[in-house]
PDB file of C-alpha atoms in Angstrom:
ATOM      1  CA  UNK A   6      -8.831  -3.600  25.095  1.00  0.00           C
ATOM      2  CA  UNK A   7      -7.663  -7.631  24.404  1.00  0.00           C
ATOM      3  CA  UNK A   8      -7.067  -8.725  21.957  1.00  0.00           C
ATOM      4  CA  UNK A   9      -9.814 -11.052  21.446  1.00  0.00           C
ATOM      5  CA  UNK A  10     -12.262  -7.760  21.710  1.00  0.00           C
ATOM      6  CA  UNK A  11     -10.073  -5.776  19.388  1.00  0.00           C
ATOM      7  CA  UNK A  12     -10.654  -9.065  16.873  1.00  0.00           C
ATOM      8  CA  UNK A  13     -14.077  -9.249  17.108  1.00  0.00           C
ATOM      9  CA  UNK A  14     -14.456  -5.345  16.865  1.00  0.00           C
ATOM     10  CA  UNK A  15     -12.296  -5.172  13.774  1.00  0.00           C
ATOM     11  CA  UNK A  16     -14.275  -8.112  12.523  1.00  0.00           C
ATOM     12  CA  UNK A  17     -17.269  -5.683  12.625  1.00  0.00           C
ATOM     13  CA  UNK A  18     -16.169  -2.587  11.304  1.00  0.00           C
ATOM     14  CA  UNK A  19     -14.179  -4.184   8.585  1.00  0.00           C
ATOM     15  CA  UNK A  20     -17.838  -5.931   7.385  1.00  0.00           C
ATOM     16  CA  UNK A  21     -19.567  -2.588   7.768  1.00  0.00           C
ATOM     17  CA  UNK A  22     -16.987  -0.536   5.873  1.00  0.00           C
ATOM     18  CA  UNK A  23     -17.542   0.762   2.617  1.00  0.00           C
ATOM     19  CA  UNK A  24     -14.460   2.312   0.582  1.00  0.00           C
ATOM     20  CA  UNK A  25     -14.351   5.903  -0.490  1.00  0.00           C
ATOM     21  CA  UNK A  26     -12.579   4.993  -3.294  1.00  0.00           C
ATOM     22  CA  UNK A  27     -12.444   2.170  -5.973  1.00  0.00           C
ATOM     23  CA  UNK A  28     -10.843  -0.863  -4.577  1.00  0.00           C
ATOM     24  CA  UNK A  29      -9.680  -2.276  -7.756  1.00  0.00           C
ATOM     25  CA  UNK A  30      -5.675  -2.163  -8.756  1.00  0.00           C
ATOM     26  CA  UNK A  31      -6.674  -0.276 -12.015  1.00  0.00           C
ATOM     27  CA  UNK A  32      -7.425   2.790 -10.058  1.00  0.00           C
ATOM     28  CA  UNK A  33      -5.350   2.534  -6.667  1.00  0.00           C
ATOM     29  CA  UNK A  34      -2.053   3.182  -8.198  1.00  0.00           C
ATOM     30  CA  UNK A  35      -2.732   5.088 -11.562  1.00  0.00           C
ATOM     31  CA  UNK A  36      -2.119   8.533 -10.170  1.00  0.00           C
ATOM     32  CA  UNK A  37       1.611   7.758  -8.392  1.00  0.00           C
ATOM     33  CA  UNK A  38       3.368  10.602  -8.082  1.00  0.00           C
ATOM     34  CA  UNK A  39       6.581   8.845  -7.523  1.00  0.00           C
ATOM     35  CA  UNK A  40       6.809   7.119 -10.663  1.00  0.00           C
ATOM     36  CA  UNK A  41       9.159   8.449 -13.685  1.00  0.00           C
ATOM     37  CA  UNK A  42      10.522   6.010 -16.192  1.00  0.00           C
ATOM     38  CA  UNK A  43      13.043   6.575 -18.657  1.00  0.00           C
ATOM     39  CA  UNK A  44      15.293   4.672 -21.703  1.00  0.00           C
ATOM     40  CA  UNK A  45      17.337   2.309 -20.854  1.00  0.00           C
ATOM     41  CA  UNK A  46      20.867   3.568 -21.773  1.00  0.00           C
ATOM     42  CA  UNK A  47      22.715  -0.502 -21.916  1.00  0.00           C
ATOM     43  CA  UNK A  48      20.908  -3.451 -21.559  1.00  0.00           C
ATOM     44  CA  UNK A  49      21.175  -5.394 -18.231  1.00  0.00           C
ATOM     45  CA  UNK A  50      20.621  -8.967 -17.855  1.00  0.00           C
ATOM     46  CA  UNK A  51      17.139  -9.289 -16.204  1.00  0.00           C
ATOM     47  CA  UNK A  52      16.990 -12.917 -14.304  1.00  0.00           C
ATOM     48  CA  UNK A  53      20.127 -13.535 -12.443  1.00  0.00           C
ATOM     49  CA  UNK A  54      21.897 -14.587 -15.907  1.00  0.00           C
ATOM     50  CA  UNK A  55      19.566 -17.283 -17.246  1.00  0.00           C
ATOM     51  CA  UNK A  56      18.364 -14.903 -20.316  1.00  0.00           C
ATOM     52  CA  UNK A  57      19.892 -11.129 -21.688  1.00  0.00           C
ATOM     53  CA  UNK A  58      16.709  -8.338 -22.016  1.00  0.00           C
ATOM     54  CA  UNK A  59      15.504  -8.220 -25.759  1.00  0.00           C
ATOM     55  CA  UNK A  60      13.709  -5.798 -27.997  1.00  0.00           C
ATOM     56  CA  UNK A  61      10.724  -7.773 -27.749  1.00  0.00           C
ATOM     57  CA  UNK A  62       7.543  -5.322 -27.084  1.00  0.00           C
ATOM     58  CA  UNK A  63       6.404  -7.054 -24.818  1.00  0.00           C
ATOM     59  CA  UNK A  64       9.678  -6.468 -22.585  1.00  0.00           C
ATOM     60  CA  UNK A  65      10.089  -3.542 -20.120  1.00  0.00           C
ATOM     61  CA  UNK A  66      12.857  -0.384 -19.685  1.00  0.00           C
ATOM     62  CA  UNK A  67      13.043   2.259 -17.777  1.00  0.00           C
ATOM     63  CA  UNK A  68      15.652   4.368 -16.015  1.00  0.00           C
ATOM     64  CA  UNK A  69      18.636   2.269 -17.398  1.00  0.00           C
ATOM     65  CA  UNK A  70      16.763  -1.601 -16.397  1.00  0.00           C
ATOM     66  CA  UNK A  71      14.889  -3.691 -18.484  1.00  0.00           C
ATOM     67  CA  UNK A  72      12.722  -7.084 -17.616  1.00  0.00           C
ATOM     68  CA  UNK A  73      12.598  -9.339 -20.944  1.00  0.00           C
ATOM     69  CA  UNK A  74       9.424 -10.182 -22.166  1.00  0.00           C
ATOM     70  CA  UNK A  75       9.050 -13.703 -20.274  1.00  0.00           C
ATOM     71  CA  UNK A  76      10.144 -11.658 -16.805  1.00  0.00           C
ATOM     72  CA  UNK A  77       7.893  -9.018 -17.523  1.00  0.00           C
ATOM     73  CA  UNK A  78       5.184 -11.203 -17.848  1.00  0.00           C
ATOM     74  CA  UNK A  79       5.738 -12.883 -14.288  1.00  0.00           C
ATOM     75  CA  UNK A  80       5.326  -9.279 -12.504  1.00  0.00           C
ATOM     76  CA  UNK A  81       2.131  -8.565 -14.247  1.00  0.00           C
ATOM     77  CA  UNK A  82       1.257 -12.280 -12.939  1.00  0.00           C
ATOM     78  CA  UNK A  83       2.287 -10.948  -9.732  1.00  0.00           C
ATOM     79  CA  UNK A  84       0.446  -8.011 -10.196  1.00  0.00           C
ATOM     80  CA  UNK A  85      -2.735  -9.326 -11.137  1.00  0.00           C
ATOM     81  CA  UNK A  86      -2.359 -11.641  -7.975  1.00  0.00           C
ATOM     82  CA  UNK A  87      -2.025  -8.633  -5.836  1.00  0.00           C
ATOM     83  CA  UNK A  88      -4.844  -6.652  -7.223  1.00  0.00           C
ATOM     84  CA  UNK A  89      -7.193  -9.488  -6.514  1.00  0.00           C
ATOM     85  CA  UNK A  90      -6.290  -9.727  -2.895  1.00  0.00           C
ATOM     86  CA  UNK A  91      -5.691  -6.068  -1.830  1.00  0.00           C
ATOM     87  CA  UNK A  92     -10.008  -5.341  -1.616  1.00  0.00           C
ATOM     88  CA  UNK A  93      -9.985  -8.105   1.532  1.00  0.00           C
ATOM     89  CA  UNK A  94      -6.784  -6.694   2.755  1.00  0.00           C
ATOM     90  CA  UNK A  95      -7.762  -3.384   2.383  1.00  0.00           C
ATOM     91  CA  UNK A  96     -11.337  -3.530   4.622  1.00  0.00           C
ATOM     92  CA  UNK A  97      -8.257  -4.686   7.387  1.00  0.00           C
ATOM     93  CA  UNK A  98      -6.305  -2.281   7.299  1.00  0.00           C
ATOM     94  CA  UNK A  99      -9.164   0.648   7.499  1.00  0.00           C
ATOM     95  CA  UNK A 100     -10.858  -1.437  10.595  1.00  0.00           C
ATOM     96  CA  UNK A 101      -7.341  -1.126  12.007  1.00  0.00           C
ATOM     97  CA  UNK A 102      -7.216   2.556  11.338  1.00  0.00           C
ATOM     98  CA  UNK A 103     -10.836   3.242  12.652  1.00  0.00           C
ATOM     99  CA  UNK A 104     -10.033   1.637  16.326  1.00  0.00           C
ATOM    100  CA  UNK A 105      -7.281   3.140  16.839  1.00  0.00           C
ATOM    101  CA  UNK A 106      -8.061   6.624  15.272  1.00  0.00           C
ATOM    102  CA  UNK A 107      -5.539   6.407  13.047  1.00  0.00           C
ATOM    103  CA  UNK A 108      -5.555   8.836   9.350  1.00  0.00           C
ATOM    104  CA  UNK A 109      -5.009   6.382   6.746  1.00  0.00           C
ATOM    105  CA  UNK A 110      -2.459   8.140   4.073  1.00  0.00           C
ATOM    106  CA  UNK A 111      -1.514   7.533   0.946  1.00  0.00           C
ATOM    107  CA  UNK A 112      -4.703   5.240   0.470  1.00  0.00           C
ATOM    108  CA  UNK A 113      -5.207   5.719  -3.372  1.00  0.00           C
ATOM    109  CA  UNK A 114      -1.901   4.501  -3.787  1.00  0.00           C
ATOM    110  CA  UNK A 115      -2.002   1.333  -2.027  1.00  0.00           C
ATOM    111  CA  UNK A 116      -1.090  -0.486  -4.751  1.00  0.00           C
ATOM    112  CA  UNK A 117       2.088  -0.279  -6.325  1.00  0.00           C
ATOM    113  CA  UNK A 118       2.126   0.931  -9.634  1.00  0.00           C
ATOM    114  CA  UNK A 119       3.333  -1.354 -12.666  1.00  0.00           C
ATOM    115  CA  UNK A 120       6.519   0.535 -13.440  1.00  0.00           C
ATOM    116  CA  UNK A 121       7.393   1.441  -9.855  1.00  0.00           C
ATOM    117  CA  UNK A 122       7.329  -2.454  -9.312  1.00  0.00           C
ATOM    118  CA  UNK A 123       9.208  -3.242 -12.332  1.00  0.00           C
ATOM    119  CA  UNK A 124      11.817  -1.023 -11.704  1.00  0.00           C
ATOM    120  CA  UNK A 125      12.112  -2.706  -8.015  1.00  0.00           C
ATOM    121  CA  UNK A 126      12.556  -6.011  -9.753  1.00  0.00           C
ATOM    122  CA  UNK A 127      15.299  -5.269 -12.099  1.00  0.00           C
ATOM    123  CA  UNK A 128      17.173  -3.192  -9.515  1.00  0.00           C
ATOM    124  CA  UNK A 129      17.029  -6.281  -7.098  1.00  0.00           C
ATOM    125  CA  UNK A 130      18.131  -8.678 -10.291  1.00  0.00           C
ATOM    126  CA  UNK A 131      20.815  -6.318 -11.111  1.00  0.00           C
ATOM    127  CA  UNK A 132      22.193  -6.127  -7.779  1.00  0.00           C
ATOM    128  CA  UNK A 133      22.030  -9.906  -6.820  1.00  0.00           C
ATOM    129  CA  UNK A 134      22.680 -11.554  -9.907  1.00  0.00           C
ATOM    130  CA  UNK A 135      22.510 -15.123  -8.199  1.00  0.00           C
ATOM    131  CA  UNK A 136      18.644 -14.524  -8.306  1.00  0.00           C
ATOM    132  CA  UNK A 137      15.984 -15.264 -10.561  1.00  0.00           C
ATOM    133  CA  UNK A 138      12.645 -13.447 -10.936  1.00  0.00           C
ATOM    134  CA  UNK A 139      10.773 -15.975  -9.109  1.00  0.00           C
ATOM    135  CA  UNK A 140      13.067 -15.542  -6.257  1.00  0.00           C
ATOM    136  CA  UNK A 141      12.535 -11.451  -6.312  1.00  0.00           C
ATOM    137  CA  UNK A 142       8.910 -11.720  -6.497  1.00  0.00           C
ATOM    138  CA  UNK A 143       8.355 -14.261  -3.599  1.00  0.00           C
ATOM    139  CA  UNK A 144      10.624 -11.833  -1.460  1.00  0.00           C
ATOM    140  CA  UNK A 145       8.432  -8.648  -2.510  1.00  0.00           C
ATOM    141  CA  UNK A 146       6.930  -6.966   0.617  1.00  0.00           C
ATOM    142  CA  UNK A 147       5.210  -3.978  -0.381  1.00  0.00           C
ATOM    143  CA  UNK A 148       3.225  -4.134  -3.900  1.00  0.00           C
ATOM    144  CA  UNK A 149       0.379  -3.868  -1.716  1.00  0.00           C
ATOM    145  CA  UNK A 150       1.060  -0.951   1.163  1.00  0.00           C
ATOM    146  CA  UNK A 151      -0.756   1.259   3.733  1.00  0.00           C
ATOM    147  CA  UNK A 152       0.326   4.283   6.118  1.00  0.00           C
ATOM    148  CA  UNK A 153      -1.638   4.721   9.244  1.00  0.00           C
ATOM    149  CA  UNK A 154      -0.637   8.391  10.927  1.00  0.00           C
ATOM    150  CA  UNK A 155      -0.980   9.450  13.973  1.00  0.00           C
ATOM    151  CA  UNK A 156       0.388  12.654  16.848  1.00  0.00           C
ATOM    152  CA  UNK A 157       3.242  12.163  18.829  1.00  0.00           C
ATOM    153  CA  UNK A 158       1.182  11.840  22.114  1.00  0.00           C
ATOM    154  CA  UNK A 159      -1.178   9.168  20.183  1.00  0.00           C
ATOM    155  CA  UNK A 160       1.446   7.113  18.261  1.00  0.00           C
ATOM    156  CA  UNK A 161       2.521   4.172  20.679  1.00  0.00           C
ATOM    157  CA  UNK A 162      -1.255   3.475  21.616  1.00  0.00           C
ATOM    158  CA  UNK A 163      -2.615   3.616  17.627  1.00  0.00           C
ATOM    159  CA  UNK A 164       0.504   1.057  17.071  1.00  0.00           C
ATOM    160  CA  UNK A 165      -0.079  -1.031  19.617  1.00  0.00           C
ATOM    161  CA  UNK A 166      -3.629  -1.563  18.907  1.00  0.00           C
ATOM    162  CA  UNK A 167      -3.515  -0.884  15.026  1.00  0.00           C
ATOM    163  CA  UNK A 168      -1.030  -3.683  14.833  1.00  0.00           C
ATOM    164  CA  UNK A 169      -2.706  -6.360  17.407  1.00  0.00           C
ATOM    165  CA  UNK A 170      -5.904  -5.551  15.505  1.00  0.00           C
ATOM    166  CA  UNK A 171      -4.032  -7.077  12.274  1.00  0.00           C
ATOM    167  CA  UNK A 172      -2.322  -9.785  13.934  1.00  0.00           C
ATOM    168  CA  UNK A 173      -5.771 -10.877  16.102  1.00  0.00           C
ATOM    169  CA  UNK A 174      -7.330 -11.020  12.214  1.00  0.00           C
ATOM    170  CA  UNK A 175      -4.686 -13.653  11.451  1.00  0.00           C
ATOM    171  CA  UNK A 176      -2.130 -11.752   9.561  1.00  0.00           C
ATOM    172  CA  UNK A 177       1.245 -12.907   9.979  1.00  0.00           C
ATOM    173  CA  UNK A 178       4.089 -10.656  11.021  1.00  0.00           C
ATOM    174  CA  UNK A 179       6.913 -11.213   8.320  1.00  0.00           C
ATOM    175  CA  UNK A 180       8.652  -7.653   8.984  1.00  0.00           C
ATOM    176  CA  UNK A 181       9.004  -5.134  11.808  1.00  0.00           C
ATOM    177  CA  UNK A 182      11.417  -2.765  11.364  1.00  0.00           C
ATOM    178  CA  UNK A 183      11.374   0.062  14.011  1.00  0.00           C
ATOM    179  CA  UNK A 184      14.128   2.490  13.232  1.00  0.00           C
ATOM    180  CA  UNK A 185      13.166   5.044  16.010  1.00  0.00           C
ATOM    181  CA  UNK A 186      16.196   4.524  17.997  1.00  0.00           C
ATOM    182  CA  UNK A 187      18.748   5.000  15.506  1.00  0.00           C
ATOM    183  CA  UNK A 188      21.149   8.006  15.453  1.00  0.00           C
ATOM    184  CA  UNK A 189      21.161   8.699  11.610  1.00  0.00           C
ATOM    185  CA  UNK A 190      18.691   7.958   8.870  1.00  0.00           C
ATOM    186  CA  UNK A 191      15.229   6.944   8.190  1.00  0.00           C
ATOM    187  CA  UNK A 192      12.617   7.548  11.310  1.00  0.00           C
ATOM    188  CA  UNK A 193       9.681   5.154  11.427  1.00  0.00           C
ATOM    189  CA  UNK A 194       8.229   1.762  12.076  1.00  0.00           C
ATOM    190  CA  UNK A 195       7.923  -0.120   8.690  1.00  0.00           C
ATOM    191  CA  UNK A 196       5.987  -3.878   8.941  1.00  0.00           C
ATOM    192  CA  UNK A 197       5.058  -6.791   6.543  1.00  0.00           C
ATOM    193  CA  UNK A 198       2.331  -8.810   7.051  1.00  0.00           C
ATOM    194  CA  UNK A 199       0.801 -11.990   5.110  1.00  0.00           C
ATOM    195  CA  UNK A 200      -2.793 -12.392   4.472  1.00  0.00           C
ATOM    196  CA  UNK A 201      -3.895 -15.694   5.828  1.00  0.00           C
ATOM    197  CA  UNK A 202      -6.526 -16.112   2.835  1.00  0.00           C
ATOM    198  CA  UNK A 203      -4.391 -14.968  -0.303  1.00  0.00           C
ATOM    199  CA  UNK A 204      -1.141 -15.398   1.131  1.00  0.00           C
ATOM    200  CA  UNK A 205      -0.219 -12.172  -0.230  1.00  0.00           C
ATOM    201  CA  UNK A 206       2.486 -10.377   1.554  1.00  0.00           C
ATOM    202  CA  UNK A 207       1.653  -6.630   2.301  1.00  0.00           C
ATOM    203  CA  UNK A 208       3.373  -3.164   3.902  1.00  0.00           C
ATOM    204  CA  UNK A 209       2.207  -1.282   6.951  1.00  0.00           C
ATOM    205  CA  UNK A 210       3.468   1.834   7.595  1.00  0.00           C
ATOM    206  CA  UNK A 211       3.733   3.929  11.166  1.00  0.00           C
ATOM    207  CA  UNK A 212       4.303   7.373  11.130  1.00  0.00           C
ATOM    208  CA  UNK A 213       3.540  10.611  13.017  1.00  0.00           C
ATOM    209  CA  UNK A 214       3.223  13.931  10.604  1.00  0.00           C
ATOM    210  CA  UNK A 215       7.176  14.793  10.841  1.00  0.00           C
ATOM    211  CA  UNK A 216       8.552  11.254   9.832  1.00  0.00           C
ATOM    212  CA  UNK A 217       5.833  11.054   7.152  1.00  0.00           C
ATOM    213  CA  UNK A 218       6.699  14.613   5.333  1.00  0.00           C
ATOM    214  CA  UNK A 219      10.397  13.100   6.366  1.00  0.00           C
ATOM    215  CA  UNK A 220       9.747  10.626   4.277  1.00  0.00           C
ATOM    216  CA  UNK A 221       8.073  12.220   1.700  1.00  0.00           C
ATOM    217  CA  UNK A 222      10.969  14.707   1.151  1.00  0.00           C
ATOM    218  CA  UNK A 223      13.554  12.316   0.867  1.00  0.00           C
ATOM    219  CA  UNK A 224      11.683   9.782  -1.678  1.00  0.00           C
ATOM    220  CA  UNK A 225      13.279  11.003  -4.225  1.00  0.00           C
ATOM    221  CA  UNK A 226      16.845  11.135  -2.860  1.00  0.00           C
ATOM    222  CA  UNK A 227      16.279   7.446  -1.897  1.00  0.00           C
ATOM    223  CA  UNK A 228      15.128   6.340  -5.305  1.00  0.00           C
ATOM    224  CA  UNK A 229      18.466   7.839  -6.782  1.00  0.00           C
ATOM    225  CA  UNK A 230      20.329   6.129  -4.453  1.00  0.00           C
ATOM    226  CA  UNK A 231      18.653   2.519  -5.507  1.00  0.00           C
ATOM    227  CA  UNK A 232      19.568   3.320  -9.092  1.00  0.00           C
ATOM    228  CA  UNK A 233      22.535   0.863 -10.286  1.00  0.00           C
ATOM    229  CA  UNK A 234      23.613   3.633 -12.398  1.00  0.00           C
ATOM    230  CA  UNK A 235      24.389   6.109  -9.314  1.00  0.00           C
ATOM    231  CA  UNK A 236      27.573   6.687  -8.109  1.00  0.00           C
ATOM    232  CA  UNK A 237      29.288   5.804  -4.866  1.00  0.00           C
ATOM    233  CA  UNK A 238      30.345   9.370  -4.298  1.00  0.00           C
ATOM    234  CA  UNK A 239      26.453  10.260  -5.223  1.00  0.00           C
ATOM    235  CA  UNK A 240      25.104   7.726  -3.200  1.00  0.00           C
ATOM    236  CA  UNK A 241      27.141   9.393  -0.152  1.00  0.00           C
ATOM    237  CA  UNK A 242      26.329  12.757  -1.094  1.00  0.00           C
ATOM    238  CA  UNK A 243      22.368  11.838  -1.065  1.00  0.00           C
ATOM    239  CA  UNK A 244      22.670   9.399   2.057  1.00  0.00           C
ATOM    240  CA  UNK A 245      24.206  12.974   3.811  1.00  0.00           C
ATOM    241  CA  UNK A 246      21.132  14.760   2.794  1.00  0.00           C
ATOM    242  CA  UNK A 247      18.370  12.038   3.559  1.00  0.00           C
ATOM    243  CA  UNK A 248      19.905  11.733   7.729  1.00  0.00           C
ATOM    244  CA  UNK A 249      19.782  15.647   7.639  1.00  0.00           C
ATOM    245  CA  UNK A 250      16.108  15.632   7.141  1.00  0.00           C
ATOM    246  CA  UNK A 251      15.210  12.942   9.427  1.00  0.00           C
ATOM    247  CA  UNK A 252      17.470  13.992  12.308  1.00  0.00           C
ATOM    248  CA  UNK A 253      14.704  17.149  12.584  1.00  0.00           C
ATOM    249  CA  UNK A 254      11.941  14.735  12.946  1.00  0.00           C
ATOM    250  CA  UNK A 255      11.029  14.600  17.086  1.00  0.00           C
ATOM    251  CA  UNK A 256      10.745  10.656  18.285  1.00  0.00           C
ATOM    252  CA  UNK A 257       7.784  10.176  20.188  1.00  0.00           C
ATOM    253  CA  UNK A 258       8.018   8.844  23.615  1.00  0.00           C
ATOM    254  CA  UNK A 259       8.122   4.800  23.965  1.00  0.00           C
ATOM    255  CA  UNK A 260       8.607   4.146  20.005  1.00  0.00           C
ATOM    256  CA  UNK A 261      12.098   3.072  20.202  1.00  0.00           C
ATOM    257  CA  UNK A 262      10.524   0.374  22.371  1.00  0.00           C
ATOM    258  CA  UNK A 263       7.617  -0.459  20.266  1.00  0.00           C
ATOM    259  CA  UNK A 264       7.858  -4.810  19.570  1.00  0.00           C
ATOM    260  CA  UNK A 265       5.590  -6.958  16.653  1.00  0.00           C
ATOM    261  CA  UNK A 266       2.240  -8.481  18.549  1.00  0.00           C
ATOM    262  CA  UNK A 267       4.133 -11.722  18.052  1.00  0.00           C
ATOM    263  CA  UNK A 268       6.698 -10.887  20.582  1.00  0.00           C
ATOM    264  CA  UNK A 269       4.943  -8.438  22.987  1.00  0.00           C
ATOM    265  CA  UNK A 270       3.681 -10.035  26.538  1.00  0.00           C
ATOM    266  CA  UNK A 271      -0.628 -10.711  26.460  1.00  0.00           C
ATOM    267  CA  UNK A 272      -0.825  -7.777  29.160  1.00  0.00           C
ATOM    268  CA  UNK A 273       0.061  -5.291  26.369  1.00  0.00           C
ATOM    269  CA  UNK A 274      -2.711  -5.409  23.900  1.00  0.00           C
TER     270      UNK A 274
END
């Protein structure tokens, strides 16, 4: 199928389809599993130096990070910015997963949730202290995210056409990281994309059923790992235990080779 079909086909469905579920950020992200917050043990300086967290309640803390209050108002800026593009976004990414027969995972949780976001912005301040929350925020891939699924035999085809359905729509390719070919560690094909109405940058996921439970069973191990507060010994320890998972996970044939639309010859869409 071209590209210019697979356009004009997406262009359809996406008109036609109705969600299953509520399309606004107040429901896509309230039931995250993933996300536990906790007290802040020391306060950590929130916006690459400029200003030190306060007690203010309008601030944020959790697991040992804090925003202060004028930070934590420019992620729920950011979030409110998100929420009102994901709906458009979303009708995308499910005509995407309709042609090529793709299960869409995960949906209800497209949207990041407050805290889980939060927590990614003070770990990223914390870490590179010559940045500012402005700078974190404009970097942010995945506040808005999808998974598309699909078997071994299937997955290079539902890529291929899954991903040239998104770019023929007019979504830029800012990310395509395919870590199929790499001895140790993660297994998948993680891309960013930005909408060409919002401008808002968003995260595609490409799995098959191993690399997604992979992934799944190592979430946690990976968000101890981000935590500032983690050891280096620790952070070995859990980086032993994440590659032990994913070297079980089988790599379908052809998805070491799998490029972005942007860089794959006409002939293959």
């Amino acid at each position: 199928m071209s590209t210019h079909h697979l356009g004009r086909a997406a262009a359809v469905l996406a008109a036609a389809l109705t969600l299953a579920t509520a399309t606004t950020g107040l429901t896509a992200y309230a039931a995250d599993p993933y996300d536990t917050t906790g007290k802040r043990a020391t306060a950590m300086r929130s916006d690459g130096g400029a200003g030190q967290c306060d007690d203010a309640p309008d601030g944020w803390e959790g697991d040992g990070l804090c925003l202060n209050a004028a930070d934590n108002r420019k992620v729920d800026a950011y979030l409110a910015r998100a929420r009102a593009a994901e709906p458009s976004i979303s009708h995308e990414v499910r005509a995407a997963a309709v042609l090529s027969k793709a299960e869409l995972v995960g949906f209800d949780y497209r949207l990041k949730s407050p805290d889980s976001l939060k927590r990614k912005v003070a770990t990223d301040l914390k870490e590179h202290p010559e940045r500012n929350t402005d700078d974190v925020l404009a970097r942010l891939g995945d506040a808005v995210r999808y998974t598309l699924q699909w078997p071994d035999g299937r997955y290079v085809k539902g890529v291929t056409i899954a991903s040239t359905v998104l770019s023929g729509w007019g979504n830029d390719t800012t990310k395509w990281s395919n870590t199929w070919g790499r001895e140790k560690g993660y297994k998948g094909l993680n891309t960013g994309w930005r909408a060409p109405g919002s401008r808002q940058l968003f995260e595609v996921q490409f799995h098959t059923p191993a690399s997604k439970f992979a992934q799944e069973a190592t979430h946690k191990l990976y968000e101890e790992q981000r935590l500032p507060s983690t050891s280096p010994e620790r952070k070995k320890e859990l980086q032993h235990q994440q590659d032990a998972i994913f070297a079980a996970v089988p790599v379908p044939d052809g998805a070491p080779a799998l490029s972005s639309p942007t860089a794959r010859p006409a002939s293959a869409a």
